[in-house]
PDB file of C-alpha atoms (C1' of nucleotides) in Angstrom:
ATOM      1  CA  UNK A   1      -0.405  -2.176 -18.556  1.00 97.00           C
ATOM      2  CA  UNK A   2      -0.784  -3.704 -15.398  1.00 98.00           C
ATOM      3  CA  UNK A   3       1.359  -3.108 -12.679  1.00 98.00           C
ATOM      4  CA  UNK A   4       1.281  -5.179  -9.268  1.00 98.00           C
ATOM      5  CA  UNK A   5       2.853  -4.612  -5.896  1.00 98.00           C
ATOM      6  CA  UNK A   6       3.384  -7.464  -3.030  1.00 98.00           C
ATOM      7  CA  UNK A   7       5.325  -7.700  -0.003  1.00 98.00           C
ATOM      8  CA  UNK A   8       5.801 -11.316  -0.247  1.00 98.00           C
ATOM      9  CA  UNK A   9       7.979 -12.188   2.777  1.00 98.00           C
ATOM     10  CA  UNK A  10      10.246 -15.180   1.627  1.00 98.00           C
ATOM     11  CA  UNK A  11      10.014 -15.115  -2.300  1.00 98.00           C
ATOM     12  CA  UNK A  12      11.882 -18.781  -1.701  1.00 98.00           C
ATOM     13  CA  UNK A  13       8.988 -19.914   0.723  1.00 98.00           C
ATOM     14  CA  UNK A  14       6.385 -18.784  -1.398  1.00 98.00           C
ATOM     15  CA  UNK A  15       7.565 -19.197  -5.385  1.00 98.00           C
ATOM     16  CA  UNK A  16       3.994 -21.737  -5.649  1.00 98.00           C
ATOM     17  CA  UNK A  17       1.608 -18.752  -4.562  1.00 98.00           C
ATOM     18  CA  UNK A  18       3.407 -16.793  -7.579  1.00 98.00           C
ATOM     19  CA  UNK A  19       1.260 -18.824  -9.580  1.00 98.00           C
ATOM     20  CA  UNK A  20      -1.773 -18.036  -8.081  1.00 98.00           C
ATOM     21  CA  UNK A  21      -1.447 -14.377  -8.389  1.00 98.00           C
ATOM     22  CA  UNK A  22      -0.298 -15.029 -12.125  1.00 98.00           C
ATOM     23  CA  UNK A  23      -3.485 -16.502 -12.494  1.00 98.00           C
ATOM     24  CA  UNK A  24      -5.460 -14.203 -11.046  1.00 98.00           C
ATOM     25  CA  UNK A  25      -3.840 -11.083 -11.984  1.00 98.00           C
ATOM     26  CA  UNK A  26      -1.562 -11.512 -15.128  1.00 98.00           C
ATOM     27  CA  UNK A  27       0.628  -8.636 -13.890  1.00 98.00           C
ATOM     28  CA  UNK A  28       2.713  -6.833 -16.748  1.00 98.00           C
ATOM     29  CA  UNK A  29       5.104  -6.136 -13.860  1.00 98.00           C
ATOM     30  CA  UNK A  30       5.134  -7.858 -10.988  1.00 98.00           C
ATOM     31  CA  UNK A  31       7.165  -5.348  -7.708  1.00 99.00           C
ATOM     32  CA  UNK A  32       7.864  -7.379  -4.590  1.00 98.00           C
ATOM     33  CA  UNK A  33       9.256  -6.521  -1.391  1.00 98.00           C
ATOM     34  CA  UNK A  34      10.709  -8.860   1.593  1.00 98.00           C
ATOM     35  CA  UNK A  35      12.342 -11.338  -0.766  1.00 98.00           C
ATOM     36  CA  UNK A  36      14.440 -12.125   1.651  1.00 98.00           C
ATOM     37  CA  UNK A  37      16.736 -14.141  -0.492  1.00 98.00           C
ATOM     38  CA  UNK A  38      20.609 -12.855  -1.852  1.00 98.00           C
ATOM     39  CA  UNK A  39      21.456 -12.371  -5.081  1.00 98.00           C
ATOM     40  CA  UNK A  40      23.462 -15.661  -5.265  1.00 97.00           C
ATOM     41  CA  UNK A  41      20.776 -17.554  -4.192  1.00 98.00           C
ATOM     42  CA  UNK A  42      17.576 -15.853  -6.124  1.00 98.00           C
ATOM     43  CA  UNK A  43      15.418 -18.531  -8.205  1.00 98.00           C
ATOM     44  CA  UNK A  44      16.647 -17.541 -11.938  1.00 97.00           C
ATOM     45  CA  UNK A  45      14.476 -20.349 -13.052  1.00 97.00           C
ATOM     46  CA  UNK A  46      11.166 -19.458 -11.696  1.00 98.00           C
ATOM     47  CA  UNK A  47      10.480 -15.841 -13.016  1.00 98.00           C
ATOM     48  CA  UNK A  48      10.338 -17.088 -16.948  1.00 98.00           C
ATOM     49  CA  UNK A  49       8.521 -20.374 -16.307  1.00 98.00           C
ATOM     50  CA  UNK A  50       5.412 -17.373 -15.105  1.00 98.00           C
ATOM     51  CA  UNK A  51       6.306 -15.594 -18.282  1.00 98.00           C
ATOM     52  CA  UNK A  52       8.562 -13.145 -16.815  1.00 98.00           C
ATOM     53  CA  UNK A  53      11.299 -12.511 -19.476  1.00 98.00           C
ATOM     54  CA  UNK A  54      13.212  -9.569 -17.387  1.00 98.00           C
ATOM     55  CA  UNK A  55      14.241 -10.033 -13.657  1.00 98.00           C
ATOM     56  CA  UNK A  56      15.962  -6.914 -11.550  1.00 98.00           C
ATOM     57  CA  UNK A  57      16.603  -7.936  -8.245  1.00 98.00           C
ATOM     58  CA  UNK A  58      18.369  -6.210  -4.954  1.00 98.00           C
ATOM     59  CA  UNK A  59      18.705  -9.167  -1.671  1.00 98.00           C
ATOM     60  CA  UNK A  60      20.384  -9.372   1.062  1.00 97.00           C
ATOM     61  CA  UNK A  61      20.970 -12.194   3.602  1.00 97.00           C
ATOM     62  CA  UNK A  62      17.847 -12.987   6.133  1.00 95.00           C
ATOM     63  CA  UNK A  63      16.086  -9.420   5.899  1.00 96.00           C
ATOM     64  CA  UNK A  64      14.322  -7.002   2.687  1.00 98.00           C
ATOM     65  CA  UNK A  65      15.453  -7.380  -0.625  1.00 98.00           C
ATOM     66  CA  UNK A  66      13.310  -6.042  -3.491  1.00 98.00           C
ATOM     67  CA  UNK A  67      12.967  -8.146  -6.743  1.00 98.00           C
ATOM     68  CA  UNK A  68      10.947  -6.441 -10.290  1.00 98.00           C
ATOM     69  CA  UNK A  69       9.534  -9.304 -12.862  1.00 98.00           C
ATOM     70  CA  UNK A  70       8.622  -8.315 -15.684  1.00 98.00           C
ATOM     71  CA  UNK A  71       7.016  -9.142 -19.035  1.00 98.00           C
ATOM     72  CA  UNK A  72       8.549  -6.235 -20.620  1.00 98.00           C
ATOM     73  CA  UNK A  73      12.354  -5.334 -21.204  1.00 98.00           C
ATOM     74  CA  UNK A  74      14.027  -3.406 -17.736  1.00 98.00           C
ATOM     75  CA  UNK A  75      16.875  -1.450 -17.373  1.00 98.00           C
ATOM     76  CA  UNK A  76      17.807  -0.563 -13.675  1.00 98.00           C
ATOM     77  CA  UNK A  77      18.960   2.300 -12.683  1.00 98.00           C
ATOM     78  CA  UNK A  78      22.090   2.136 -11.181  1.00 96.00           C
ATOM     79  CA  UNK A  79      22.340   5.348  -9.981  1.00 94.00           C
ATOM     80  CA  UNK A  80      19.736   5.620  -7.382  1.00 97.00           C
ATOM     81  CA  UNK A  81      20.674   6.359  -3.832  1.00 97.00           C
ATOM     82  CA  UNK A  82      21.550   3.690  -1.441  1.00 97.00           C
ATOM     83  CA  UNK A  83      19.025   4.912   1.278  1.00 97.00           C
ATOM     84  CA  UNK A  84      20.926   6.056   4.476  1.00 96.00           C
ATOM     85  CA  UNK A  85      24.547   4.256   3.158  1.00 96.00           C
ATOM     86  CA  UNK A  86      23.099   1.025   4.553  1.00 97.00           C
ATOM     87  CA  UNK A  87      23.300  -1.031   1.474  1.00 96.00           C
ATOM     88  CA  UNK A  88      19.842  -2.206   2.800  1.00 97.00           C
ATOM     89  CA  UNK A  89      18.400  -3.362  -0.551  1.00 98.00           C
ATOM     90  CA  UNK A  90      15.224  -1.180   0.110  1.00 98.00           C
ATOM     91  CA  UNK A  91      14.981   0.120  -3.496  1.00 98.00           C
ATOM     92  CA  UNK A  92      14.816  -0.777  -6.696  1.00 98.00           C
ATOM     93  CA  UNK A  93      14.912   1.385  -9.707  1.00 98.00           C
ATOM     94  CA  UNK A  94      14.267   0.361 -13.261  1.00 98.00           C
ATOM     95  CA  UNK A  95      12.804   1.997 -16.607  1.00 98.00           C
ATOM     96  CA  UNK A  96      10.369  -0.490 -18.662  1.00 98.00           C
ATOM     97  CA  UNK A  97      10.384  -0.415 -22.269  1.00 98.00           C
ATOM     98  CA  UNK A  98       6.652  -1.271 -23.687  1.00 94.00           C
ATOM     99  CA  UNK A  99       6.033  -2.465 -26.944  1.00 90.00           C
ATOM    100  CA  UNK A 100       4.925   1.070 -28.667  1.00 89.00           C
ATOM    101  CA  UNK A 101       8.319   2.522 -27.510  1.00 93.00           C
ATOM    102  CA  UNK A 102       6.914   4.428 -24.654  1.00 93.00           C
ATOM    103  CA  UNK A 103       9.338   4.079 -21.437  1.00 97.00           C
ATOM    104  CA  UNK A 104       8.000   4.044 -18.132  1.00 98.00           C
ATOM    105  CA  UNK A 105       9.936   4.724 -15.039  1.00 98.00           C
ATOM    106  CA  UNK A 106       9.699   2.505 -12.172  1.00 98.00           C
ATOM    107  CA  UNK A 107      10.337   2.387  -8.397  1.00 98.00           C
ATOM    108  CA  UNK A 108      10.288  -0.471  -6.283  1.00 98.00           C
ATOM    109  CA  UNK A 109      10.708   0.378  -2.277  1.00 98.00           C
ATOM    110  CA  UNK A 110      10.196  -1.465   0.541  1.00 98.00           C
ATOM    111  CA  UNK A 111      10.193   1.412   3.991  1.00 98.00           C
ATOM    112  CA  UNK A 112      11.515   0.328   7.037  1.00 98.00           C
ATOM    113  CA  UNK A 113       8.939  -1.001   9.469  1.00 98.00           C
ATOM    114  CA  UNK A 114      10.218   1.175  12.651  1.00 98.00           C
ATOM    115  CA  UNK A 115       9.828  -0.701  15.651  1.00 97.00           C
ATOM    116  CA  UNK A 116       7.591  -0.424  17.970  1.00 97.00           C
ATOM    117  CA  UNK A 117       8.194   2.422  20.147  1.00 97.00           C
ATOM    118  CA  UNK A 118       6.631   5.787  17.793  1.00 98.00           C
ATOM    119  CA  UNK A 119       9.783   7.712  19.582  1.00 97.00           C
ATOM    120  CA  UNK A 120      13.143   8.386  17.783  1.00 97.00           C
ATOM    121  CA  UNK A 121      15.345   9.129  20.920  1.00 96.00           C
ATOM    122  CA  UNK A 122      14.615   5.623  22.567  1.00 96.00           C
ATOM    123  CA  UNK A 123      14.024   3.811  19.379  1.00 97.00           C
ATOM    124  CA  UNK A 124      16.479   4.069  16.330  1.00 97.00           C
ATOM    125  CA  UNK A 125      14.367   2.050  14.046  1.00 97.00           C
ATOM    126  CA  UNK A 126      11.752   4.665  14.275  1.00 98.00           C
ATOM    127  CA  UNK A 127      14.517   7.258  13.500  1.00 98.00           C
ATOM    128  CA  UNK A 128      15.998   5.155  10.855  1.00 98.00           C
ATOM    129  CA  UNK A 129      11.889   5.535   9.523  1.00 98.00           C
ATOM    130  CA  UNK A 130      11.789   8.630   9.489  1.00 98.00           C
ATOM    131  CA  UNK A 131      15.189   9.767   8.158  1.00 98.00           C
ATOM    132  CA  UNK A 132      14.143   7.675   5.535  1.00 98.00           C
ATOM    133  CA  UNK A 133      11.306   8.541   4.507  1.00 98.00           C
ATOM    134  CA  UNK A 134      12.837  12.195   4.588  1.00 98.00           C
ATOM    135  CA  UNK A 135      15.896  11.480   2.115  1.00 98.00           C
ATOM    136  CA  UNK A 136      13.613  10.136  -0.474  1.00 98.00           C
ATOM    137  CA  UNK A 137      11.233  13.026  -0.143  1.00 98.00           C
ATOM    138  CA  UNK A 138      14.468  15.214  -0.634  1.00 98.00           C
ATOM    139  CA  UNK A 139      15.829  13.209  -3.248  1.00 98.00           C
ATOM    140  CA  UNK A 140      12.576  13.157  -5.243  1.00 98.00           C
ATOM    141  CA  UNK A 141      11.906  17.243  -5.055  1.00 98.00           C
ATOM    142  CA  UNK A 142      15.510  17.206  -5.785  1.00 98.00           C
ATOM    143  CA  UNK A 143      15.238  15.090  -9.239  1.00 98.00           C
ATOM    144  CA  UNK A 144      11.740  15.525 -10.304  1.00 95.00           C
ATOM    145  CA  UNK A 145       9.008  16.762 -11.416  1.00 97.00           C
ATOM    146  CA  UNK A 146       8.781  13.527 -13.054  1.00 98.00           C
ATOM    147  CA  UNK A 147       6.425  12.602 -16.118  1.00 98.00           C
ATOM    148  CA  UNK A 148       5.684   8.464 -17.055  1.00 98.00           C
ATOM    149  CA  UNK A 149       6.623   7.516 -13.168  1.00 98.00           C
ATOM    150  CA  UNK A 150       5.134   4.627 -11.071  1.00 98.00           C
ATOM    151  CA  UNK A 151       6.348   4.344  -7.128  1.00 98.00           C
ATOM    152  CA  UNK A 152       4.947   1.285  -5.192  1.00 98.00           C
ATOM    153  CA  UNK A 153       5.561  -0.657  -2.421  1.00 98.00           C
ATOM    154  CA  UNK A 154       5.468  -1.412   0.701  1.00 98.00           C
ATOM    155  CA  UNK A 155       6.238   1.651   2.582  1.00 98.00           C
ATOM    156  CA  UNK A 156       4.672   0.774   6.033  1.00 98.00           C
ATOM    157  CA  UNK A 157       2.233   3.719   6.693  1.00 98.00           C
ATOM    158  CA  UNK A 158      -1.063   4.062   6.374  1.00 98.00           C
ATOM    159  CA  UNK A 159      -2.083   7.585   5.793  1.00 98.00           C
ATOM    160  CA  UNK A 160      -5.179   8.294   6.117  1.00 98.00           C
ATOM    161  CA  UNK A 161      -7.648   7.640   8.968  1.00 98.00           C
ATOM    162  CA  UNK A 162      -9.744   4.830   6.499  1.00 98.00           C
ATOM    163  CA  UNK A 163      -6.398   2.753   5.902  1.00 98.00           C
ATOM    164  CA  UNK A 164      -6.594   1.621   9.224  1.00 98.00           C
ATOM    165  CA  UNK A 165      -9.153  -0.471  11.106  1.00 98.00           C
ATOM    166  CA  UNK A 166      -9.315   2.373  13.838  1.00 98.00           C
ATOM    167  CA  UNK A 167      -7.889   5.457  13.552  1.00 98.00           C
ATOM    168  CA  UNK A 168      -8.512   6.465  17.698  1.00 97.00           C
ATOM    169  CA  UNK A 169      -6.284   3.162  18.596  1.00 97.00           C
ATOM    170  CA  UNK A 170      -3.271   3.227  15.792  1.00 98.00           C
ATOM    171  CA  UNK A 171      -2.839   7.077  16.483  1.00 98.00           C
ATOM    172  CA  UNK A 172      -0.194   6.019  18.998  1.00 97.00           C
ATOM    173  CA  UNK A 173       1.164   2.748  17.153  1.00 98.00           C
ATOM    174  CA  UNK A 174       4.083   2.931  14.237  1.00 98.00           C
ATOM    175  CA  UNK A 175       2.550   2.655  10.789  1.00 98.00           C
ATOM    176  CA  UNK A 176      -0.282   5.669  11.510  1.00 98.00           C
ATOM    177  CA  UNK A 177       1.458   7.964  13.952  1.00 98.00           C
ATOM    178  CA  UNK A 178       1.037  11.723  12.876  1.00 98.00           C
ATOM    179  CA  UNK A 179       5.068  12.125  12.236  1.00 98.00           C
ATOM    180  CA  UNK A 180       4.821   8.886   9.831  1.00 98.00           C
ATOM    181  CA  UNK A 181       1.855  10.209   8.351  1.00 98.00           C
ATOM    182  CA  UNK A 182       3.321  14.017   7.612  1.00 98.00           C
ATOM    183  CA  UNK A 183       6.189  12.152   6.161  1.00 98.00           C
ATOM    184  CA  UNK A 184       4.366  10.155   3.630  1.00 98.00           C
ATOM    185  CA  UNK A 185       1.919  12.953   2.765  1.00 98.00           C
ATOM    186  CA  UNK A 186       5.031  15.042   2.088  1.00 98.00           C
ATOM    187  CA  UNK A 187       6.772  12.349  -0.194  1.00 98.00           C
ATOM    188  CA  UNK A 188       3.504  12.058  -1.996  1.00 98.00           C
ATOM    189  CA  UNK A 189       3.405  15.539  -2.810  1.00 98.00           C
ATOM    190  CA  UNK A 190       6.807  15.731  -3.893  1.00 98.00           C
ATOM    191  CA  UNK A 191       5.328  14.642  -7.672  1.00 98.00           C
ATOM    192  CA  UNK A 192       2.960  11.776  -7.164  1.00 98.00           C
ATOM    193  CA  UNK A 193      -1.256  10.853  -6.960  1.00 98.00           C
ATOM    194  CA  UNK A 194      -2.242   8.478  -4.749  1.00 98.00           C
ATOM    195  CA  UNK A 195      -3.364   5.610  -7.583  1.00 99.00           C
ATOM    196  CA  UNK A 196      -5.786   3.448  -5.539  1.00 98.00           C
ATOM    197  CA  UNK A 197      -7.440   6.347  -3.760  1.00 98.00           C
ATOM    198  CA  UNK A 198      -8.381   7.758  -6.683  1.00 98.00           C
ATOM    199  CA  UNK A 199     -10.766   5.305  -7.323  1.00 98.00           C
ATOM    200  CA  UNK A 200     -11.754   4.892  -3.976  1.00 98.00           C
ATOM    201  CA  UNK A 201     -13.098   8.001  -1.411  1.00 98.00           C
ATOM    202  CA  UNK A 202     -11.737   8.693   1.105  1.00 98.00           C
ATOM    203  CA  UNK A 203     -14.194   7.416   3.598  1.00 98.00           C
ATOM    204  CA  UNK A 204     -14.367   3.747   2.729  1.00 98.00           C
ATOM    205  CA  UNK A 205     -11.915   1.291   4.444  1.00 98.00           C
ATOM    206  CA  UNK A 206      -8.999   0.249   2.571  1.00 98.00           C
ATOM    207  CA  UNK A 207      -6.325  -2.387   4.094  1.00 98.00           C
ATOM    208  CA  UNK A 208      -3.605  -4.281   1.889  1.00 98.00           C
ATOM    209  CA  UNK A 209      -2.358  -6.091   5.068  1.00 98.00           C
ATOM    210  CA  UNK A 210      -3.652  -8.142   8.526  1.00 98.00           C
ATOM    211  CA  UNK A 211      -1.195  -9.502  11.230  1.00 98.00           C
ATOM    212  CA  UNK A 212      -0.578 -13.148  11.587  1.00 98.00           C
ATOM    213  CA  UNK A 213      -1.117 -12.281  15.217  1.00 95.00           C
ATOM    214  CA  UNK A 214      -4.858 -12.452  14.772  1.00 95.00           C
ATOM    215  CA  UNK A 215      -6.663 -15.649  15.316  1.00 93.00           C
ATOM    216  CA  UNK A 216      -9.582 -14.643  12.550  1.00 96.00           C
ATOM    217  CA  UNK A 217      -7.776 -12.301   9.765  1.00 97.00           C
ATOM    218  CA  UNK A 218     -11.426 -12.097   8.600  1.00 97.00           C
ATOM    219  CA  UNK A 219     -13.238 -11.787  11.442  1.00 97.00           C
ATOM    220  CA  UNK A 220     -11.582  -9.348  13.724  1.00 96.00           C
ATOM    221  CA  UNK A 221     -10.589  -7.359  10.216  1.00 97.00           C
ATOM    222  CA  UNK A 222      -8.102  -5.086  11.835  1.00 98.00           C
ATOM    223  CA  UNK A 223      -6.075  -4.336   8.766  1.00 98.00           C
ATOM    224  CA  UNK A 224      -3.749  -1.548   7.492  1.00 98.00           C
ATOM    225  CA  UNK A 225      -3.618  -0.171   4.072  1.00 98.00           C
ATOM    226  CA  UNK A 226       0.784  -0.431   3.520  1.00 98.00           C
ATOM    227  CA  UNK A 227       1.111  -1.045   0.288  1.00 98.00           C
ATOM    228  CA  UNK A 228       0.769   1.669  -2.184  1.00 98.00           C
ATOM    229  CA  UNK A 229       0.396   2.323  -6.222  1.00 99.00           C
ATOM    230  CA  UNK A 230       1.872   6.161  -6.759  1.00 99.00           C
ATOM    231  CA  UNK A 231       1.827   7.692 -10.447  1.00 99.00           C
ATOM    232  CA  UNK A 232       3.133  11.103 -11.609  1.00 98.00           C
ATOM    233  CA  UNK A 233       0.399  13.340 -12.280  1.00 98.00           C
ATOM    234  CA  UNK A 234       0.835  12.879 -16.033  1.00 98.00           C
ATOM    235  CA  UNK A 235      -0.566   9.493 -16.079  1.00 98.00           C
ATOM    236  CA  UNK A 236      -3.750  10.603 -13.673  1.00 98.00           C
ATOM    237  CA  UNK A 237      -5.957  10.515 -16.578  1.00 98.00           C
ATOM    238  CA  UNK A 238      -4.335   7.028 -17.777  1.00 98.00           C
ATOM    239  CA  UNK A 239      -5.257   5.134 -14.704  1.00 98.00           C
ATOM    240  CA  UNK A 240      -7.607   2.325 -15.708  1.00 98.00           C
ATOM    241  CA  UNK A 241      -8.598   0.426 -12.475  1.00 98.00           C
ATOM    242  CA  UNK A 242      -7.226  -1.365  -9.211  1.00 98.00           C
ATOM    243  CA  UNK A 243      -7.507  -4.503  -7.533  1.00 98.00           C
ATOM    244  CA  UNK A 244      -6.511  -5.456  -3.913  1.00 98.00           C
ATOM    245  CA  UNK A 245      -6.605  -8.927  -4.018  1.00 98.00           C
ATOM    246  CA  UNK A 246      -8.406  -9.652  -0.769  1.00 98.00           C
ATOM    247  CA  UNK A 247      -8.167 -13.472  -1.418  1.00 98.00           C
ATOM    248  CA  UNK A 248      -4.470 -14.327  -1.304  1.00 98.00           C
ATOM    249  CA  UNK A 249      -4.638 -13.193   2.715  1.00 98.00           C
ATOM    250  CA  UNK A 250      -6.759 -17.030   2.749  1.00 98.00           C
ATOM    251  CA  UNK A 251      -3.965 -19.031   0.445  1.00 98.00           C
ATOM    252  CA  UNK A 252      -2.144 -21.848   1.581  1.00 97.00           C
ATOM    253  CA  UNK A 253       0.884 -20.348   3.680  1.00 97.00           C
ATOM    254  CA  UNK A 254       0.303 -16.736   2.931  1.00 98.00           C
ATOM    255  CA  UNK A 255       1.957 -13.859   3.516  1.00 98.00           C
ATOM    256  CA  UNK A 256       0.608 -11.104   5.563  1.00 98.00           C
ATOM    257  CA  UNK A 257       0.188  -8.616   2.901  1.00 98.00           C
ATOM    258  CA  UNK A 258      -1.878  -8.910  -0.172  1.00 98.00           C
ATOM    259  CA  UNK A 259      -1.333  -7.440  -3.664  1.00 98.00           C
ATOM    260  CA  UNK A 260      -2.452  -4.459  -5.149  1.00 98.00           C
ATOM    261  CA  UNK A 261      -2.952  -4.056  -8.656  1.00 98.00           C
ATOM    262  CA  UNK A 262      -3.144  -0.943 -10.754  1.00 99.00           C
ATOM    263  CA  UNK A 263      -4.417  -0.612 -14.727  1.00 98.00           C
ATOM    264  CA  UNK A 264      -2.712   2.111 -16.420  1.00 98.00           C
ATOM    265  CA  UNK A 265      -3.783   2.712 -20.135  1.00 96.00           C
ATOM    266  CA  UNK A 266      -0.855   3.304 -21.928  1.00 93.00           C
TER     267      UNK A 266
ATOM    268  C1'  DA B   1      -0.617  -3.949  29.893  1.00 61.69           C
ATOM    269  C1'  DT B   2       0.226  -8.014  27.476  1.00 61.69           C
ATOM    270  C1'  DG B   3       0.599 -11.375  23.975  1.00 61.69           C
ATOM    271  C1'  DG B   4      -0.467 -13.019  19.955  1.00 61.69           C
ATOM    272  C1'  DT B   5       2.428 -15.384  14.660  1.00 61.69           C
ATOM    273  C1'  DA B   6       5.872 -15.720  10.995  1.00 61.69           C
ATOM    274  C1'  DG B   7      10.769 -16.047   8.491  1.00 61.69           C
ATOM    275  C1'  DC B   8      15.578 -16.648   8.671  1.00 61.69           C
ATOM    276  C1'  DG B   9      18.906 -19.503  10.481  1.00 61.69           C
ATOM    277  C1'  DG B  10      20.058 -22.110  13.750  1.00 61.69           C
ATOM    278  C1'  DA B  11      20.010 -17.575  18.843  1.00 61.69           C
ATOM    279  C1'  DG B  12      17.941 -13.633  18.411  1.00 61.69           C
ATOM    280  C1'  DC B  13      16.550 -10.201  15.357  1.00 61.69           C
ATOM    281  C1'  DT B  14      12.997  -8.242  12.406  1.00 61.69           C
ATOM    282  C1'  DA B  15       8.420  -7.660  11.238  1.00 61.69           C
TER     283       DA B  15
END
DNA sequence: ATGGTAGCGGAGCTA
């Protein structure tokens, strides 16, 4: 069972590179964030021509929107919260039935960015952050403990001090600022294992995204590690493998995250 | 301290 998370920003603009990460990771279920297409307007067509038989999607017009494709039947739930009342389309929620009549529970999120002032009286977007990541931390401890759960997405912080390109210089800059950090810790802990650092210590670089604002991606390297795989502690011992997949940062038109792949034996 | 690029939608917001 492979599951893959990417923050694709425009699923419209970039339906072709689809194809490339079929190829290259024949995701069971595919989780993207920043489709930035409605509902009304979603390509029905394209998901099954890559073999995806079951679509849930969530968009809204111009910004987010979450989308889940997947090779295996899905059933969303409807019943999730709708994040701070916005109707933001931030989350999506689904159980996947595999073939042995297991039933894995799935969520799909896509955390604000925040702005770029780290300060919640001057800048609401960092508030709005915040208060997010709080009400799913609530909602979570509230719910769980959970058994046969996968969180991903792109939820905009990098934890720890080896998912960013220098810890001294993003200490002050949204996505690695010690109240974003606490946060995320905290939601973690509310019933998950971090999936990709479990293969991976703590001490070696990690980054699943690299500004277009960078003349040389490659060269300067300054990347964050965003995106994350989450499993209840359950399936620890299930985990099979990861993959960031370094390469789509260098495809034609790319977006500026990558995916991140996660094997669980199931 | 600043500016750098990208997407949506058709100016300015969001990232």
């Amino acid at each position: 069972m492979r599951i893959v998370t990417w923050n694709i920003n425009s699923l419209r603009l970039r339906l072709g590179l689809l194809r490339h990460l079929v190829d290259a990771l024949a995701p069971d279920v595919l989780c993207l964030q920043e489709t930035k297409v409605p509902d009304a307007l979603f390509p029905d067509a394209a998901p099954g021509a890559l073999g995806f038989g079951h679509v849930a999607r969530r968009g809204m017009k111009g910004y987010n929107g979450v989308a889940v494709l997947s090779r295996h039947p899905l059933v969303v739930d409807e019943a999730a919260p709708d994040w701070g009342g916005r109707g933001d389309c931030r989350h999506l929620a689904a159980s996947v039935s595999l073939p042995g009549g297991e039933v894995l529970d799935l969520h799909n999120f896509y955390v604000p960015a925040g702005g770029d002032v780290p300060d919640r009286t001057v800048n609401p977007k960092f508030a709005h952050k915040l208060d997010f990541v709080d009400e799913a931390t609530a909602w979570f401890r509230a719910t769980g403990p959970r058994r046969r759960c996968v969180l991903v997405g792109d939820l905009n912080i990098a934890p720890l001090e080896h998912d960013v390109w220098s810890h001294k210089q993003l200490l002050g800059v949204v996505s690695h600022t010690p109240p974003e950090v606490e946060r995320l810790n905290a939601w973690r802990d509310s019933g998950f294992v971090d999936a990709v650092r479990h293969f991976v210590p703590e001490d070696q670089k990690l980054y699943t995204w690299w500004s277009y604002r960078n003349r040389d991606w490659k060269a300067s390297d300054r990347g964050r590690r965003l995106d994350h795989v989450w499993v209840s502690p359950d399936l620890r011992p299930n985990l099979g493998g990861y993959r960031i997949l370094r390469e789509a940062r260098d495809w034609d038109g790319p977006s500026d995250h990558v995916p991140v792949a996660v094997d669980i034996d199931l």
